[in-house]
């Protein structure tokens, strides 16, 4: 296996994975297929070795684009998705199209050409936990709560059905909340950092007691590469780095690291159906495949992420105003 096709490779985590693989596997050839929606940006892929890298602009729902690209690869790593929960509550249709129909097209192409698939999913498919519940593991029943997580759950079910009914050679990973450079300013951490950088307050949804389990995007990438190379076909692996924090705690760290005080944290309308807590038990991936996260100090990873946004305002500024205008409409 040395020719991979990465869907959604111009997005936040997909591009991190492409940069990571390009560094860690210097003999691999990587093709990216990406529609370049508002969330995709080819700058995320600048500087890659052109002799081993190809970019295809296209929609994963389009069979005529997907099929030849899949036929031309040894394995497909499928990141492409609509990913923002708030957008899914406002306008669910693109989530059904890309996350469900798009995954169906990928599955049909890998089935036809007998290719290896790794499907990227999220911990949100398991719904939410109470503060003292045990963490999610590979046997936790699916209980999605938003249109985003319902469509991701639907895509996971399609992959599981194609494995069982057609013998498709696939694995699935469900990861927790990612942070790091190149994340769109609509998402929680970059939104708050760039709010401070543009003189605006941080926007805390509801009580701020909701818990997310943070992992650096590069640890997600190393987990995915481990599963792609060593995972058992047909299996699901959970990826997480024991990074549980309340949203309030994350905001307190951001203001501290950026030299502000808590008066900068403004409580805004809560997200409808807001999941209370996600937490991942990643012991299967660690014990069976020997994976370990590298970024175990969240404060250090967050400080480096803040520095990246400070130094790369030309990357995020073009998106900032329109993103905040959308939030204003939602009262958040
Ligand atoms: P992102 O929104 O930053 O990037 C998504 C990419 O997919 C963009 O480049 C976009 O242009 C592309 N895309 C969207 N629709 C497409 C289509 N129809 N055809 C082709 N390309 C299309 O997302 P992300 O945060 O990098 O997430 C990547 C994957 O990881 C998703 O599957 C998501 O569900 C999963 N995930 C994300 C997180 C997280 O915290 N961000 C956590 C767990 C899992
Ligand atoms: O301004 C904000 N203020 C705030 O308090 C924003 C944008 C979010 N929040 C809260 C909502 C969540 O509890 O912060 C938490 C994180 O929010 P998001 O960044 O929107 O992430 P989340 O909804 O948890 O989903 C993310 O993790 C799992 C990704 O967007 C998904 O794609 C991934 O599957």
Short mmCIF file of C-alpha atoms and ligand atoms in Angstrom, two decimals:
data_model
loop_
_atom_site.label_atom_id
_atom_site.label_comp_id
_atom_site.label_asym_id
_atom_site.label_seq_id
_atom_site.Cartn_x
_atom_site.Cartn_y
_atom_site.Cartn_z
CA UNK A 1 0.00 0.00 0.00
CA UNK A 2 1.66 3.22 -1.04
CA UNK A 3 -1.00 5.13 -2.99
CA UNK A 4 -3.71 6.62 -0.82
CA UNK A 5 -6.73 8.75 -1.62
CA UNK A 6 -7.71 11.19 1.13
CA UNK A 7 -11.21 12.66 0.92
CA UNK A 8 -11.69 16.04 2.61
CA UNK A 9 -7.92 16.49 2.62
CA UNK A 10 -8.17 20.30 2.35
CA UNK A 11 -10.03 20.55 5.68
CA UNK A 12 -8.64 20.85 9.20
CA UNK A 13 -7.90 17.22 10.14
CA UNK A 14 -7.65 15.80 6.61
CA UNK A 15 -4.86 18.27 5.77
CA UNK A 16 -3.12 17.51 9.06
CA UNK A 17 -3.23 13.81 8.10
CA UNK A 18 -1.85 14.54 4.60
CA UNK A 19 1.05 16.59 6.03
CA UNK A 20 1.69 13.92 8.68
CA UNK A 21 1.71 10.99 6.22
CA UNK A 22 3.80 12.92 3.72
CA UNK A 23 6.43 13.35 6.49
CA UNK A 24 6.17 9.89 8.06
CA UNK A 25 5.87 7.81 4.85
CA UNK A 26 8.16 9.52 2.32
CA UNK A 27 7.58 6.81 -0.31
CA UNK A 28 3.78 7.15 -0.34
CA UNK A 29 1.79 8.95 -3.03
CA UNK A 30 -1.18 10.93 -1.77
CA UNK A 31 -4.19 12.13 -3.77
CA UNK A 32 -6.69 14.47 -2.16
CA UNK A 33 -10.27 14.85 -3.32
CA UNK A 34 -12.04 17.85 -1.86
CA UNK A 35 -15.00 19.99 -2.92
CA UNK A 36 -13.46 23.11 -1.31
CA UNK A 37 -16.63 24.08 0.55
CA UNK A 38 -16.41 27.06 2.93
CA UNK A 39 -14.38 24.68 5.20
CA UNK A 40 -11.77 23.60 2.64
CA UNK A 41 -8.65 25.60 1.84
CA UNK A 42 -5.83 24.55 -0.50
CA UNK A 43 -3.40 26.71 1.52
CA UNK A 44 -3.62 23.94 4.14
CA UNK A 45 -1.69 21.76 1.68
CA UNK A 46 0.94 24.29 0.58
CA UNK A 47 4.52 23.08 0.40
CA UNK A 48 3.90 19.37 -0.24
CA UNK A 49 6.25 17.49 -2.58
CA UNK A 50 4.42 17.77 -5.93
CA UNK A 51 5.96 14.58 -7.29
CA UNK A 52 4.04 12.59 -4.66
CA UNK A 53 0.91 14.69 -4.29
CA UNK A 54 -2.15 15.31 -6.44
CA UNK A 55 -5.20 17.49 -5.76
CA UNK A 56 -8.60 16.77 -7.32
CA UNK A 57 -11.41 19.28 -6.82
CA UNK A 58 -14.61 17.28 -6.67
CA UNK A 59 -17.70 16.18 -4.78
CA UNK A 60 -17.70 12.80 -3.04
CA UNK A 61 -21.39 12.48 -4.00
CA UNK A 62 -20.40 12.47 -7.67
CA UNK A 63 -19.84 8.90 -8.81
CA UNK A 64 -17.96 9.98 -11.95
CA UNK A 65 -15.36 11.84 -9.89
CA UNK A 66 -15.03 9.29 -7.12
CA UNK A 67 -14.79 6.08 -9.09
CA UNK A 68 -11.66 6.72 -11.15
CA UNK A 69 -9.92 8.28 -8.14
CA UNK A 70 -10.66 5.21 -6.02
CA UNK A 71 -9.69 2.86 -8.84
CA UNK A 72 -6.33 4.62 -9.02
CA UNK A 73 -5.49 4.16 -5.30
CA UNK A 74 -4.59 1.30 -2.93
CA UNK A 75 -6.56 2.68 0.01
CA UNK A 76 -9.05 5.44 0.78
CA UNK A 77 -9.04 7.47 4.00
CA UNK A 78 -12.42 9.16 4.19
CA UNK A 79 -12.48 12.48 6.11
CA UNK A 80 -14.82 14.52 3.87
CA UNK A 81 -17.92 15.65 5.75
CA UNK A 82 -20.02 18.58 6.80
CA UNK A 83 -18.76 18.95 10.35
CA UNK A 84 -20.24 21.84 12.31
CA UNK A 85 -23.06 20.97 14.73
CA UNK A 86 -24.50 24.52 14.79
CA UNK A 87 -24.74 24.53 10.97
CA UNK A 88 -26.50 21.16 11.07
CA UNK A 89 -29.18 22.48 13.41
CA UNK A 90 -29.71 25.49 11.15
CA UNK A 91 -29.59 23.70 7.76
CA UNK A 92 -29.35 19.87 7.88
CA UNK A 93 -29.61 19.09 4.14
CA UNK A 94 -25.91 19.32 3.18
CA UNK A 95 -25.15 16.97 6.09
CA UNK A 96 -27.44 14.29 4.68
CA UNK A 97 -25.97 14.73 1.20
CA UNK A 98 -22.26 14.70 2.03
CA UNK A 99 -22.16 12.54 5.16
CA UNK A 100 -24.67 9.87 4.11
CA UNK A 101 -24.88 9.90 0.29
CA UNK A 102 -21.17 10.80 -0.08
CA UNK A 103 -20.13 7.88 2.14
CA UNK A 104 -22.44 5.59 0.13
CA UNK A 105 -20.62 6.61 -3.09
CA UNK A 106 -17.22 5.94 -1.52
CA UNK A 107 -18.41 2.54 -0.32
CA UNK A 108 -19.75 1.58 -3.75
CA UNK A 109 -16.44 2.57 -5.36
CA UNK A 110 -14.26 0.64 -2.87
CA UNK A 111 -16.59 -2.36 -3.22
CA UNK A 112 -16.37 -2.31 -7.02
CA UNK A 113 -12.58 -1.94 -7.08
CA UNK A 114 -11.86 -4.05 -3.96
CA UNK A 115 -9.91 -1.32 -2.15
CA UNK A 116 -9.07 -0.80 1.54
CA UNK A 117 -11.14 1.91 3.29
CA UNK A 118 -10.64 3.72 6.56
CA UNK A 119 -13.70 5.73 7.59
CA UNK A 120 -13.30 8.72 9.91
CA UNK A 121 -16.07 9.23 12.41
CA UNK A 122 -16.74 10.98 15.68
CA UNK A 123 -17.54 10.22 19.33
CA UNK A 124 -20.75 12.26 18.89
CA UNK A 125 -22.48 9.19 17.37
CA UNK A 126 -22.73 7.80 20.92
CA UNK A 127 -24.81 10.74 22.19
CA UNK A 128 -23.80 12.28 25.49
CA UNK A 129 -22.78 11.15 28.97
CA UNK A 130 -23.67 12.26 32.48
CA UNK A 131 -20.68 13.52 34.49
CA UNK A 132 -20.14 10.20 36.32
CA UNK A 133 -20.93 7.77 33.46
CA UNK A 134 -18.12 5.52 32.22
CA UNK A 135 -16.40 6.76 29.04
CA UNK A 136 -17.50 5.66 25.55
CA UNK A 137 -15.93 2.44 24.26
CA UNK A 138 -16.30 0.39 21.05
CA UNK A 139 -19.40 -1.36 22.46
CA UNK A 140 -21.33 1.78 23.45
CA UNK A 141 -24.72 1.84 21.64
CA UNK A 142 -25.29 4.57 19.05
CA UNK A 143 -27.54 7.41 20.30
CA UNK A 144 -26.85 10.49 18.14
CA UNK A 145 -28.55 13.76 19.07
CA UNK A 146 -27.87 16.40 16.37
CA UNK A 147 -28.40 16.25 12.59
CA UNK A 148 -24.57 16.22 12.33
CA UNK A 149 -24.11 13.23 14.64
CA UNK A 150 -27.13 11.42 13.16
CA UNK A 151 -25.66 11.66 9.66
CA UNK A 152 -22.22 10.56 10.91
CA UNK A 153 -23.93 7.63 12.68
CA UNK A 154 -25.73 6.84 9.41
CA UNK A 155 -22.39 6.81 7.58
CA UNK A 156 -20.89 4.45 10.19
CA UNK A 157 -23.86 2.10 9.81
CA UNK A 158 -23.43 2.08 6.02
CA UNK A 159 -19.75 1.15 6.43
CA UNK A 160 -20.64 -1.61 8.91
CA UNK A 161 -23.29 -2.95 6.51
CA UNK A 162 -20.89 -2.91 3.53
CA UNK A 163 -18.33 -4.82 5.65
CA UNK A 164 -20.87 -7.47 6.67
CA UNK A 165 -22.90 -7.76 3.45
CA UNK A 166 -20.19 -7.28 0.81
CA UNK A 167 -16.95 -8.05 2.64
CA UNK A 168 -15.61 -4.53 2.09
CA UNK A 169 -12.13 -4.24 3.70
CA UNK A 170 -12.84 -1.35 6.03
CA UNK A 171 -12.02 -0.02 9.49
CA UNK A 172 -13.71 2.84 11.36
CA UNK A 173 -12.37 5.28 13.95
CA UNK A 174 -14.42 7.52 16.24
CA UNK A 175 -12.38 10.37 17.66
CA UNK A 176 -13.08 13.08 20.24
CA UNK A 177 -12.83 16.90 19.81
CA UNK A 178 -9.72 17.96 17.89
CA UNK A 179 -7.75 21.19 18.27
CA UNK A 180 -4.65 22.61 16.61
CA UNK A 181 -3.63 24.86 13.69
CA UNK A 182 -5.77 25.24 10.53
CA UNK A 183 -9.11 24.68 12.33
CA UNK A 184 -11.95 26.80 10.94
CA UNK A 185 -12.88 29.85 13.04
CA UNK A 186 -16.45 28.57 13.43
CA UNK A 187 -15.21 25.91 15.90
CA UNK A 188 -14.98 26.58 19.61
CA UNK A 189 -11.26 27.08 20.28
CA UNK A 190 -10.30 29.07 17.13
CA UNK A 191 -13.45 31.18 17.50
CA UNK A 192 -12.44 32.31 20.99
CA UNK A 193 -8.77 32.91 20.09
CA UNK A 194 -9.67 34.98 17.02
CA UNK A 195 -12.39 36.82 18.95
CA UNK A 196 -9.72 38.08 21.35
CA UNK A 197 -7.42 38.90 18.42
CA UNK A 198 -10.22 41.02 16.88
CA UNK A 199 -11.20 42.69 20.18
CA UNK A 200 -14.38 40.66 20.76
CA UNK A 201 -15.47 38.73 23.83
CA UNK A 202 -15.37 34.92 24.12
CA UNK A 203 -18.80 33.34 23.60
CA UNK A 204 -19.67 30.65 26.12
CA UNK A 205 -22.78 28.58 25.31
CA UNK A 206 -25.15 28.21 28.28
CA UNK A 207 -23.63 27.31 31.64
CA UNK A 208 -20.24 26.31 30.22
CA UNK A 209 -20.39 23.04 32.16
CA UNK A 210 -20.50 20.91 28.98
CA UNK A 211 -17.43 18.66 28.77
CA UNK A 212 -15.40 17.87 25.67
CA UNK A 213 -12.45 15.42 25.48
CA UNK A 214 -9.72 17.36 23.63
CA UNK A 215 -7.07 15.75 21.43
CA UNK A 216 -4.46 17.44 19.23
CA UNK A 217 -5.17 16.88 15.51
CA UNK A 218 -1.72 15.35 15.02
CA UNK A 219 -2.51 12.65 17.58
CA UNK A 220 -5.71 11.94 15.63
CA UNK A 221 -3.56 11.61 12.47
CA UNK A 222 -1.10 9.21 14.11
CA UNK A 223 -4.05 7.13 15.38
CA UNK A 224 -5.56 6.93 11.90
CA UNK A 225 -2.25 5.90 10.29
CA UNK A 226 -1.79 3.22 12.97
CA UNK A 227 -5.25 1.79 12.25
CA UNK A 228 -4.76 2.00 8.48
CA UNK A 229 -1.55 -0.02 8.71
CA UNK A 230 -2.19 -2.34 11.67
CA UNK A 231 -5.94 -2.37 12.36
CA UNK A 232 -8.02 -5.55 12.08
CA UNK A 233 -10.36 -5.34 9.07
CA UNK A 234 -14.00 -4.90 10.04
CA UNK A 235 -13.17 -3.33 13.43
CA UNK A 236 -13.87 0.03 15.03
CA UNK A 237 -11.29 1.87 17.16
CA UNK A 238 -11.87 4.86 19.44
CA UNK A 239 -9.21 7.59 19.39
CA UNK A 240 -8.84 9.87 22.43
CA UNK A 241 -6.15 11.38 24.64
CA UNK A 242 -7.85 11.72 28.08
CA UNK A 243 -8.35 15.46 27.65
CA UNK A 244 -11.70 16.11 29.38
CA UNK A 245 -12.37 19.77 30.20
CA UNK A 246 -15.49 21.87 30.70
CA UNK A 247 -15.95 24.61 28.11
CA UNK A 248 -15.60 27.14 30.93
CA UNK A 249 -12.18 25.67 31.86
CA UNK A 250 -11.02 25.91 28.23
CA UNK A 251 -12.11 29.55 28.02
CA UNK A 252 -10.38 30.34 31.35
CA UNK A 253 -7.15 28.89 29.95
CA UNK A 254 -7.51 30.89 26.72
CA UNK A 255 -7.97 34.21 28.56
CA UNK A 256 -5.06 33.37 30.88
CA UNK A 257 -2.74 32.47 27.99
CA UNK A 258 -3.76 35.59 26.03
CA UNK A 259 -3.31 38.00 28.94
CA UNK A 260 -7.00 38.79 29.52
CA UNK A 261 -9.31 38.23 32.49
CA UNK A 262 -12.63 36.44 32.95
CA UNK A 263 -14.65 39.59 32.23
CA UNK A 264 -13.85 38.74 28.58
CA UNK A 265 -16.00 35.57 28.81
CA UNK A 266 -19.60 36.32 27.78
CA UNK A 267 -22.42 33.82 28.29
CA UNK A 268 -24.62 33.50 25.16
CA UNK A 269 -27.67 31.45 24.11
CA UNK A 270 -27.16 27.73 24.43
CA UNK A 271 -27.04 25.39 21.42
CA UNK A 272 -30.38 23.52 21.02
CA UNK A 273 -30.00 19.90 22.17
CA UNK A 274 -26.46 20.65 23.44
CA UNK A 275 -24.69 17.38 24.38
CA UNK A 276 -23.45 17.48 27.97
CA UNK A 277 -20.31 15.35 27.95
CA UNK A 278 -18.15 13.27 25.61
CA UNK A 279 -15.31 11.07 26.87
CA UNK A 280 -13.31 8.39 25.07
CA UNK A 281 -11.78 5.17 26.38
CA UNK A 282 -9.04 4.52 23.82
CA UNK A 283 -7.51 1.47 25.55
CA UNK A 284 -8.27 -0.87 22.62
CA UNK A 285 -6.18 1.26 20.23
CA UNK A 286 -3.42 1.66 22.83
CA UNK A 287 -3.29 -1.99 23.96
CA UNK A 288 -3.93 -3.82 20.69
CA UNK A 289 -2.11 -1.54 18.25
CA UNK A 290 0.41 0.17 20.55
CA UNK A 291 -0.71 3.75 19.81
CA UNK A 292 0.09 6.62 22.21
CA UNK A 293 -0.80 10.33 21.96
CA UNK A 294 2.17 12.76 21.93
CA UNK A 295 0.42 15.97 22.92
CA UNK A 296 -0.50 15.12 26.50
CA UNK A 297 -0.10 18.65 27.94
CA UNK A 298 -3.27 20.49 26.83
CA UNK A 299 -2.09 23.91 28.08
CA UNK A 300 1.11 23.61 26.05
CA UNK A 301 -0.78 22.48 22.91
CA UNK A 302 -3.27 25.30 23.36
CA UNK A 303 -0.49 27.90 23.76
CA UNK A 304 1.13 26.68 20.51
CA UNK A 305 -2.27 26.84 18.77
CA UNK A 306 -2.78 30.42 19.99
CA UNK A 307 0.66 31.33 18.59
CA UNK A 308 -0.27 29.81 15.24
CA UNK A 309 -3.46 31.94 15.00
CA UNK A 310 -1.49 35.04 16.03
CA UNK A 311 1.05 34.42 13.27
CA UNK A 312 -1.41 33.39 10.53
CA UNK A 313 -4.10 36.04 10.47
CA UNK A 314 -4.03 36.09 6.65
CA UNK A 315 -5.28 32.46 6.83
CA UNK A 316 -8.28 33.06 9.11
CA UNK A 317 -9.24 36.73 8.60
CA UNK A 318 -11.10 36.18 5.29
CA UNK A 319 -13.54 33.81 7.09
CA UNK A 320 -13.95 35.65 10.37
CA UNK A 321 -16.53 38.33 9.56
CA UNK A 322 -18.94 36.05 7.68
CA UNK A 323 -18.66 33.39 10.42
CA UNK A 324 -19.53 35.89 13.16
CA UNK A 325 -22.39 37.28 11.03
CA UNK A 326 -23.86 33.74 10.90
CA UNK A 327 -23.52 33.40 14.67
CA UNK A 328 -25.22 36.76 15.17
CA UNK A 329 -28.27 35.46 13.28
CA UNK A 330 -28.38 32.49 15.68
CA UNK A 331 -28.03 34.78 18.73
CA UNK A 332 -24.74 33.14 19.67
P1 LIG B 1 -13.59 20.35 8.14
O1 LIG B 1 -14.98 20.88 8.12
O2 LIG B 1 -12.48 21.22 8.58
O3 LIG B 1 -13.20 19.77 6.70
C1 LIG B 1 -14.08 19.04 5.91
C2 LIG B 1 -13.48 18.98 4.50
O4 LIG B 1 -14.36 18.19 3.69
C3 LIG B 1 -13.37 20.35 3.83
O5 LIG B 1 -12.10 20.48 3.20
C4 LIG B 1 -14.49 20.35 2.79
O6 LIG B 1 -14.22 21.15 1.67
C5 LIG B 1 -14.57 18.87 2.46
N1 LIG B 1 -15.89 18.48 1.94
C6 LIG B 1 -17.12 18.77 2.48
N2 LIG B 1 -18.09 18.27 1.70
C7 LIG B 1 -17.49 17.63 0.66
C8 LIG B 1 -17.97 16.90 -0.45
N3 LIG B 1 -19.28 16.74 -0.66
N4 LIG B 1 -17.07 16.36 -1.31
C9 LIG B 1 -15.74 16.53 -1.11
N5 LIG B 1 -15.23 17.23 -0.07
C10 LIG B 1 -16.10 17.76 0.80
O7 LIG B 1 -13.69 19.03 9.04
P2 LIG B 1 -12.68 18.40 10.08
O8 LIG B 1 -12.91 19.01 11.41
O9 LIG B 1 -11.33 18.37 9.50
O10 LIG B 1 -13.28 16.90 10.16
C11 LIG B 1 -12.81 15.89 9.27
C12 LIG B 1 -13.46 14.58 9.62
O11 LIG B 1 -13.17 14.23 10.98
C13 LIG B 1 -14.98 14.57 9.51
O12 LIG B 1 -15.40 13.34 8.98
C14 LIG B 1 -15.45 14.74 10.95
O13 LIG B 1 -16.72 14.16 11.14
C15 LIG B 1 -14.37 13.97 11.69
N6 LIG B 1 -14.14 14.38 13.09
C16 LIG B 1 -13.88 15.68 13.39
C17 LIG B 1 -13.60 16.04 14.71
C18 LIG B 1 -13.28 17.47 15.10
O14 LIG B 1 -13.12 17.74 16.29
N7 LIG B 1 -13.17 18.40 14.17
C19 LIG B 1 -13.62 15.06 15.70
C20 LIG B 1 -13.90 13.73 15.35
C21 LIG B 1 -14.15 13.41 14.03
O1 LIG B 2 -18.58 29.76 20.41
C1 LIG B 2 -18.74 28.65 20.93
N1 LIG B 2 -18.95 28.57 22.28
C2 LIG B 2 -19.15 27.40 22.93
O2 LIG B 2 -19.34 27.38 24.16
C3 LIG B 2 -18.72 27.44 20.17
C4 LIG B 2 -18.50 27.48 18.68
C5 LIG B 2 -18.91 26.25 20.83
N2 LIG B 2 -19.14 26.23 22.18
C6 LIG B 2 -19.28 24.93 22.87
C7 LIG B 2 -20.18 23.92 22.20
C8 LIG B 2 -19.51 22.60 22.55
O3 LIG B 2 -19.92 22.17 23.84
O4 LIG B 2 -17.97 24.35 22.85
C9 LIG B 2 -18.02 22.94 22.62
C10 LIG B 2 -17.26 22.59 21.36
O5 LIG B 2 -18.00 23.12 20.26
P1 LIG B 2 -17.60 22.86 18.73
O6 LIG B 2 -16.22 23.33 18.48
O7 LIG B 2 -18.70 23.37 17.88
O8 LIG B 2 -17.50 21.27 18.72
P2 LIG B 2 -18.54 20.08 18.97
O9 LIG B 2 -19.93 20.52 18.81
O10 LIG B 2 -18.17 19.44 20.29
O11 LIG B 2 -18.15 19.10 17.75
C11 LIG B 2 -16.76 18.92 17.39
O12 LIG B 2 -16.24 17.72 17.90
C12 LIG B 2 -16.64 16.52 17.32
C13 LIG B 2 -16.57 18.97 15.87
O13 LIG B 2 -17.10 20.18 15.36
C14 LIG B 2 -17.19 17.77 15.22
O14 LIG B 2 -16.96 17.79 13.82
C15 LIG B 2 -16.57 16.54 15.81
O15 LIG B 2 -17.16 15.38 15.30
#
